């Protein structure tokens, strides 16, 4: 049995780091808040009997050896960075649950063949640089120097921010794990939707993870006088953008699993009495079906090009990240199912609309995910909440699942 009281106390303690006036949490990568959070999580890892290290790109890695030291490790983890003014469960629960599983095994003297690692991955959210899953990409060996050139709103690159934090972006190759050294990756995460709540279930097993495509759309027109420029003589990029956004929403509504979000928008020069010269917005487009996502993307881009031709403005597209949807391992889903039955829990399978670090391991190792119910399906919001009981139940299921995975040779 895991210790739900300890898990909950740690969740609350970690949730205080980066807390905002309105109750949300902001912990961006390579900031003071993240450094404090890492120090606290490192202390939990040490209490759990793990050796603790930080790799070249800032992944925080706790490790507990098994009887077979060079056997492939079973990985657990998630992230401790957040979106701006986000919740205190997204990511944090997965890291703390992994630590709780290992600490329980240590306390109960449970020995196991395979080593176990718990990882707090660097910058899963992409909130600061518009490019996410940095740490898991590094571990999967797919992070490139070009990726580290992405800049935050102050113009600082990921590599510069890493160096400022005492990390070694020039050594990203050292962060890459050998696939032969990894048996499986299992992550506990809040659902961030309301499927489990609608089913009146505390936990669920993830069948697959929808892939996020992030793009930046820049529409360039002609600045002009708001009072002296007749409507038919304008080249207004913001009006073009608004027409395009309406089409994007209408298109997304056609497909059952497709979701489209315009999360950021900026207008230049930004004068009340100035027709804008430029409108920039981001598109987050996701589906569990990559082919369908591609078709929708093509239709949206074609529509935007037509609107801009008609309005005499220019449009440019920049892909910030393109992550393929990833199915979860059948074997791990069956292992979770068997653990559910052993614990007397209902087994329920569902896809993940949200992206997660495990997606980076699609060509690297078998992945599995366990979801914990989100109250009202709210996430990326200060009101994000999962109950103490549900977090305990999800962690108990993670514990039973990992116990199965660490002993089959
Ligand atoms: O964007 C996502 O789906 C995740 O929260 N990073
Ligand atoms: Mn998130
Ligand atoms: Mn997350």
Coordinates of C-alpha atoms and ligand atoms in Angstrom, one line a residue:
X1 CA 0.0 0.0 0.0
X2 CA 1.4 3.4 -0.9
X3 CA 1.1 6.3 1.6
X4 CA -1.6 8.6 0.3
X5 CA -1.0 11.1 3.1
X6 CA 2.6 11.6 2.3
X7 CA 1.8 11.9 -1.4
X8 CA -0.9 14.5 -0.8
X9 CA 1.4 16.5 1.6
X10 CA 4.1 16.6 -1.1
X11 CA 1.6 17.6 -3.8
X12 CA 0.5 20.5 -1.6
X13 CA 4.1 21.5 -0.7
X14 CA 5.3 21.5 -4.4
X15 CA 2.1 23.3 -5.4
X16 CA 3.2 26.3 -3.3
X17 CA 6.3 26.9 -5.4
X18 CA 5.4 29.4 -8.1
X19 CA 1.9 30.1 -6.7
X20 CA 0.3 33.2 -8.1
X21 CA -2.0 35.7 -6.3
X22 CA -5.0 34.2 -8.0
X23 CA -4.1 30.7 -6.9
X24 CA -2.6 29.4 -10.1
X25 CA 0.9 28.1 -10.4
X26 CA 3.6 29.4 -12.8
X27 CA 6.8 27.5 -13.0
X28 CA 8.6 28.0 -16.3
X29 CA 11.8 26.0 -17.2
X30 CA 15.2 27.4 -16.1
X31 CA 13.7 29.9 -13.7
X32 CA 14.1 30.4 -9.9
X33 CA 10.7 28.7 -9.3
X34 CA 11.8 25.7 -11.2
X35 CA 15.1 25.5 -9.4
X36 CA 13.3 25.6 -6.0
X37 CA 10.8 22.9 -7.2
X38 CA 13.7 20.7 -8.4
X39 CA 15.5 21.0 -5.0
X40 CA 12.3 19.9 -3.2
X41 CA 11.7 17.0 -5.6
X42 CA 15.4 15.9 -5.3
X43 CA 14.9 15.8 -1.5
X44 CA 11.8 13.5 -1.9
X45 CA 13.8 11.3 -4.3
X46 CA 16.6 11.0 -1.8
X47 CA 14.1 10.2 1.0
X48 CA 12.7 7.4 -1.2
X49 CA 16.2 5.8 -1.3
X50 CA 17.1 6.8 -4.8
X51 CA 20.4 8.3 -6.2
X52 CA 19.6 11.7 -7.7
X53 CA 21.2 13.4 -10.7
X54 CA 20.5 16.1 -13.2
X55 CA 21.5 15.4 -16.8
X56 CA 22.9 17.9 -19.3
X57 CA 19.6 19.4 -20.2
X58 CA 18.1 19.5 -16.7
X59 CA 16.2 16.3 -16.5
X60 CA 16.0 15.4 -12.8
X61 CA 16.5 11.6 -12.5
X62 CA 16.1 9.5 -9.4
X63 CA 17.3 5.9 -9.7
X64 CA 16.8 2.7 -7.5
X65 CA 19.0 -0.2 -8.5
X66 CA 17.5 -3.7 -9.0
X67 CA 19.1 -7.1 -8.5
X68 CA 20.2 -7.0 -12.1
X69 CA 22.0 -3.7 -12.2
X70 CA 22.5 -3.7 -16.0
X71 CA 19.0 -4.9 -16.8
X72 CA 16.8 -2.3 -18.7
X73 CA 15.1 0.1 -16.3
X74 CA 11.5 0.8 -15.8
X75 CA 10.9 4.5 -16.0
X76 CA 8.2 6.6 -14.4
X77 CA 7.9 10.4 -14.4
X78 CA 6.3 13.5 -15.8
X79 CA 7.1 17.2 -15.5
X80 CA 7.2 19.9 -12.8
X81 CA 7.1 22.9 -15.2
X82 CA 3.7 24.4 -15.8
X83 CA 1.7 26.6 -18.2
X84 CA 1.2 30.2 -17.1
X85 CA -1.1 30.4 -14.1
X86 CA -1.8 26.7 -14.3
X87 CA -2.8 24.0 -11.9
X88 CA -0.8 22.1 -9.2
X89 CA -1.5 18.6 -10.4
X90 CA -0.6 18.7 -14.1
X91 CA 2.8 16.9 -14.3
X92 CA 3.5 17.2 -10.6
X93 CA 1.3 14.2 -9.7
X94 CA 3.2 11.9 -12.1
X95 CA 6.6 12.8 -10.6
X96 CA 5.4 12.5 -7.0
X97 CA 3.5 9.3 -7.6
X98 CA 6.6 7.7 -9.1
X99 CA 8.6 8.7 -6.1
X100 CA 5.9 7.4 -3.8
X101 CA 5.9 4.0 -5.6
X102 CA 9.7 3.7 -5.1
X103 CA 9.6 4.9 -1.5
X104 CA 6.9 2.3 -0.7
X105 CA 9.0 -0.4 -2.3
X106 CA 12.0 0.7 -0.3
X107 CA 10.1 0.8 2.9
X108 CA 8.5 -2.6 2.4
X109 CA 11.9 -4.1 1.4
X110 CA 10.5 -5.2 -2.0
X111 CA 13.4 -6.3 -4.1
X112 CA 13.1 -6.4 -7.9
X113 CA 15.2 -7.4 -10.9
X114 CA 15.0 -4.2 -13.1
X115 CA 16.3 -0.8 -11.9
X116 CA 13.7 1.9 -11.6
X117 CA 14.0 5.6 -12.5
X118 CA 11.7 8.5 -11.8
X119 CA 12.2 11.5 -14.1
X120 CA 11.1 15.1 -13.8
X121 CA 11.5 16.0 -17.5
X122 CA 12.7 19.4 -18.5
X123 CA 10.1 21.8 -20.0
X124 CA 7.3 19.5 -21.1
X125 CA 4.8 22.4 -21.6
X126 CA 6.7 24.6 -24.0
X127 CA 5.2 27.6 -22.2
X128 CA 8.4 29.7 -22.2
X129 CA 9.9 28.9 -25.7
X130 CA 6.9 27.6 -27.7
X131 CA 8.7 24.3 -27.9
X132 CA 7.9 21.5 -25.5
X133 CA 8.9 18.1 -24.3
X134 CA 12.6 19.2 -24.3
X135 CA 13.8 16.8 -21.7
X136 CA 12.0 13.7 -23.0
X137 CA 13.2 14.5 -26.5
X138 CA 16.8 14.6 -25.1
X139 CA 16.4 11.2 -23.4
X140 CA 14.9 9.7 -26.6
X141 CA 17.9 11.2 -28.5
X142 CA 15.8 13.3 -30.8
X143 CA 16.6 16.8 -29.4
X144 CA 18.8 18.8 -31.8
X145 CA 21.0 21.9 -31.5
X146 CA 18.5 23.7 -33.8
X147 CA 15.7 22.9 -31.4
X148 CA 17.7 24.8 -28.7
X149 CA 17.8 27.9 -30.8
X150 CA 14.1 28.6 -30.1
X151 CA 13.7 31.9 -28.2
X152 CA 11.5 33.1 -25.4
X153 CA 9.7 36.4 -25.5
X154 CA 12.9 38.2 -24.3
X155 CA 14.9 36.7 -27.2
X156 CA 16.8 34.2 -25.0
X157 CA 17.4 30.8 -26.6
X158 CA 16.8 27.5 -24.8
X159 CA 20.6 26.9 -25.0
X160 CA 21.3 30.2 -23.3
X161 CA 18.7 29.6 -20.6
X162 CA 20.2 26.2 -20.0
X163 CA 23.7 27.6 -19.7
X164 CA 22.5 30.3 -17.3
X165 CA 21.1 27.5 -15.1
X166 CA 24.5 25.7 -15.1
X167 CA 23.4 23.1 -17.6
X168 CA 25.3 21.8 -20.7
X169 CA 23.3 22.1 -23.9
X170 CA 26.5 21.4 -25.8
X171 CA 26.3 17.9 -24.3
X172 CA 22.7 17.0 -25.3
X173 CA 24.0 13.8 -26.7
X174 CA 25.0 12.7 -23.2
X175 CA 21.4 13.0 -22.1
X176 CA 20.3 10.4 -24.6
X177 CA 19.5 7.0 -23.2
X178 CA 20.3 3.7 -24.9
X179 CA 16.9 2.1 -25.8
X180 CA 18.4 -1.2 -24.6
X181 CA 18.7 0.4 -21.2
X182 CA 15.0 1.0 -20.9
X183 CA 12.3 -1.6 -20.5
X184 CA 9.2 0.6 -20.3
X185 CA 7.9 4.0 -19.4
X186 CA 4.7 4.4 -17.4
X187 CA 3.3 7.8 -16.5
X188 CA 0.5 8.8 -14.1
X189 CA -1.2 12.0 -15.1
X190 CA -4.5 13.9 -14.5
X191 CA -6.9 13.4 -17.4
X192 CA -7.5 17.1 -17.9
X193 CA -10.8 16.3 -19.5
X194 CA -14.2 15.1 -18.1
X195 CA -14.5 11.6 -19.5
X196 CA -13.7 9.8 -16.2
X197 CA -15.9 12.2 -14.3
X198 CA -18.8 11.4 -16.7
X199 CA -18.1 7.7 -16.1
X200 CA -18.0 8.3 -12.3
X201 CA -14.5 6.6 -12.3
X202 CA -11.4 7.7 -10.4
X203 CA -8.9 6.2 -12.8
X204 CA -8.5 5.2 -16.5
X205 CA -5.9 3.5 -18.7
X206 CA -4.7 5.6 -21.7
X207 CA -5.1 3.9 -25.2
X208 CA -3.2 6.5 -27.1
X209 CA -2.1 10.2 -27.1
X210 CA -3.3 12.8 -29.6
X211 CA -0.5 14.6 -31.3
X212 CA -0.2 18.4 -31.0
X213 CA 0.8 20.5 -34.1
X214 CA 1.8 24.0 -33.0
X215 CA 2.0 26.7 -35.7
X216 CA 2.5 30.5 -35.8
X217 CA 0.5 32.4 -38.5
X218 CA 1.7 35.9 -39.4
X219 CA -0.6 38.1 -41.5
X220 CA 0.9 41.3 -42.9
X221 CA -1.2 44.1 -44.2
X222 CA -0.9 47.9 -44.3
X223 CA -1.1 50.2 -41.3
X224 CA -3.5 53.1 -41.9
X225 CA -5.5 55.9 -40.3
X226 CA -8.6 54.5 -38.5
X227 CA -10.6 57.6 -39.4
X228 CA -9.5 58.6 -42.8
X229 CA -9.3 55.1 -44.6
X230 CA -12.5 54.0 -46.2
X231 CA -13.4 50.3 -45.5
X232 CA -13.0 49.2 -49.2
X233 CA -9.4 50.6 -49.3
X234 CA -8.1 48.7 -46.3
X235 CA -5.5 45.9 -46.2
X236 CA -6.4 44.9 -42.6
X237 CA -4.5 41.7 -41.4
X238 CA -6.5 41.4 -38.2
X239 CA -9.8 41.2 -40.1
X240 CA -8.3 38.6 -42.3
X241 CA -7.2 36.7 -39.2
X242 CA -10.6 36.9 -37.7
X243 CA -12.2 35.4 -40.8
X244 CA -9.6 32.6 -40.9
X245 CA -10.1 31.8 -37.2
X246 CA -13.9 31.4 -37.7
X247 CA -13.1 28.9 -40.5
X248 CA -10.6 27.0 -38.3
X249 CA -13.2 26.6 -35.5
X250 CA -15.9 25.5 -38.0
X251 CA -13.6 23.0 -39.6
X252 CA -12.5 21.5 -36.2
X253 CA -16.1 21.0 -35.3
X254 CA -16.6 18.7 -38.2
X255 CA -14.4 15.9 -36.9
X256 CA -15.1 14.0 -33.6
X257 CA -11.6 14.0 -32.1
X258 CA -10.1 17.1 -33.8
X259 CA -9.4 20.1 -31.6
X260 CA -8.1 23.5 -32.7
X261 CA -7.0 26.3 -30.3
X262 CA -5.9 29.8 -30.9
X263 CA -4.0 30.4 -27.7
X264 CA -1.9 33.5 -28.5
X265 CA -2.6 36.6 -30.6
X266 CA -0.7 39.8 -31.1
X267 CA -1.3 42.9 -33.2
X268 CA 1.1 45.5 -34.4
X269 CA 1.5 48.5 -34.0
X270 CA -1.4 48.2 -31.5
X271 CA -2.8 51.8 -31.7
X272 CA -6.5 52.3 -31.0
X273 CA -6.8 54.6 -34.1
X274 CA -4.4 52.6 -36.3
X275 CA -5.4 49.9 -38.8
X276 CA -2.9 47.1 -37.9
X277 CA 0.0 46.4 -40.1
X278 CA 0.5 42.8 -38.7
X279 CA -1.6 40.2 -36.9
X280 CA 0.1 37.1 -35.4
X281 CA -1.6 34.1 -33.9
X282 CA -0.8 30.5 -32.8
X283 CA -2.7 27.4 -33.7
X284 CA -2.6 24.3 -31.6
X285 CA -4.2 21.5 -33.8
X286 CA -4.6 17.9 -32.4
X287 CA -6.1 14.6 -33.3
X288 CA -5.4 11.0 -32.5
X289 CA -5.4 10.4 -36.2
X290 CA -2.4 12.0 -37.9
X291 CA -3.7 11.7 -41.5
X292 CA -6.9 13.5 -40.5
X293 CA -4.9 16.2 -38.7
X294 CA -2.8 16.7 -41.8
X295 CA -6.0 17.0 -44.0
X296 CA -7.5 19.6 -41.7
X297 CA -4.2 21.5 -41.6
X298 CA -4.1 21.6 -45.4
X299 CA -7.7 22.9 -45.6
X300 CA -7.1 25.6 -43.0
X301 CA -3.9 26.8 -44.7
X302 CA -5.6 26.8 -48.2
X303 CA -8.5 28.8 -46.8
X304 CA -6.1 31.3 -45.2
X305 CA -4.2 31.8 -48.5
X306 CA -7.5 32.5 -50.4
X307 CA -8.8 35.0 -47.8
X308 CA -5.4 36.8 -47.8
X309 CA -5.3 36.9 -51.6
X310 CA -8.9 38.4 -51.6
X311 CA -7.9 41.0 -49.0
X312 CA -4.6 41.9 -50.5
X313 CA -2.6 40.9 -47.4
X314 CA 0.3 38.4 -47.0
X315 CA 0.3 35.2 -44.8
X316 CA 3.3 33.2 -43.6
X317 CA 3.2 30.0 -41.6
X318 CA 5.9 28.7 -39.1
X319 CA 5.7 25.2 -37.6
X320 CA 6.7 25.4 -34.0
X321 CA 6.4 21.7 -33.2
X322 CA 4.8 18.8 -35.0
X323 CA 4.3 15.7 -32.7
X324 CA 2.8 12.5 -34.1
X325 CA -0.1 10.8 -32.2
X326 CA 1.2 7.8 -30.3
X327 CA -0.5 4.6 -29.4
X328 CA 0.2 3.1 -25.9
X329 CA 1.7 -0.3 -25.6
X330 CA -0.8 -3.1 -25.6
X331 CA 1.4 -5.1 -23.1
X332 CA 1.4 -2.2 -20.7
X333 CA -2.3 -1.6 -21.1
X334 CA -2.9 -5.3 -20.3
X335 CA -0.5 -5.0 -17.2
X336 CA -2.6 -2.0 -16.0
X337 CA -5.8 -4.0 -16.6
X338 CA -4.4 -6.9 -14.5
X339 CA -3.4 -4.5 -11.8
X340 CA -6.9 -3.0 -11.8
X341 CA -8.5 -6.4 -11.3
X342 CA -6.1 -7.2 -8.5
X343 CA -7.0 -4.0 -6.8
X344 CA -10.7 -4.4 -7.5
X345 CA -10.8 -1.3 -9.7
X346 CA -12.8 -0.8 -12.8
X347 CA -10.7 -1.0 -15.9
X348 CA -11.6 1.8 -18.4
X349 CA -9.6 2.8 -21.5
X350 CA -9.6 6.2 -23.0
X351 CA -7.4 8.4 -25.4
X352 CA -5.5 11.4 -24.2
X353 CA -6.3 14.7 -25.9
X354 CA -3.4 16.3 -24.0
X355 CA 0.2 15.7 -25.1
X356 CA 2.6 14.0 -22.7
X357 CA 6.3 13.2 -22.5
X358 CA 5.7 9.6 -23.3
X359 CA 5.0 10.6 -26.9
X360 CA 8.7 11.2 -27.4
X361 CA 9.3 7.5 -26.6
X362 CA 7.2 6.2 -29.5
X363 CA 10.3 4.7 -31.3
X364 CA 12.2 4.2 -28.1
X365 CA 10.3 1.9 -25.6
X366 CA 6.8 0.7 -24.8
X367 CA 4.8 3.4 -23.1
X368 CA 1.7 3.3 -20.8
X369 CA -0.3 6.0 -19.0
X370 CA -2.8 6.0 -16.1
X371 CA -5.2 8.8 -15.8
X372 CA -6.7 10.3 -12.6
X373 CA -10.1 12.0 -12.7
X374 CA -10.0 15.8 -13.1
X375 CA -12.8 17.7 -11.3
X376 CA -15.1 19.3 -13.9
X377 CA -12.4 18.4 -16.5
X378 CA -10.6 21.6 -15.7
X379 CA -6.9 21.9 -16.3
X380 CA -4.3 24.6 -17.3
X381 CA -6.3 26.7 -14.9
X382 CA -6.0 27.5 -11.2
X383 CA -9.2 25.6 -10.5
X384 CA -7.5 22.3 -11.7
X385 CA -8.2 19.7 -9.0
X386 CA -8.1 16.0 -8.4
X387 CA -9.2 14.6 -5.0
X388 CA -6.8 13.1 -2.5
X389 CA -8.6 9.8 -2.8
X390 CA -8.4 9.7 -6.6
X391 CA -4.6 10.6 -6.5
X392 CA -4.1 7.8 -4.0
X393 CA -6.0 5.3 -6.1
X394 CA -4.1 6.3 -9.2
X395 CA -0.8 5.9 -7.4
X396 CA -1.8 2.6 -6.0
X397 CA -2.6 1.4 -9.5
X398 CA 0.8 2.7 -10.7
X399 CA 2.5 0.8 -7.9
X400 CA 0.8 -2.5 -8.8
X401 CA 1.6 -1.9 -12.5
X402 CA 5.3 -1.2 -11.8
X403 CA 5.6 -4.2 -9.4
X404 CA 4.6 -6.4 -12.4
X405 CA 7.0 -4.7 -14.8
X406 CA 10.1 -4.7 -12.6
X407 CA 10.1 -8.4 -12.0
X408 CA 9.5 -10.1 -15.4
X409 CA 12.9 -10.7 -16.9
Ligands
LIG1 O1 -0.2 20.8 -24.4 C1 -0.3 19.7 -23.8 O2 -1.1 18.9 -24.2 C2 0.4 19.4 -22.6 O3 -0.2 20.0 -21.5 N1 1.8 19.9 -22.6
LIG2 MN1 -0.1 20.6 -19.3
LIG3 MN1 1.1 17.6 -18.3

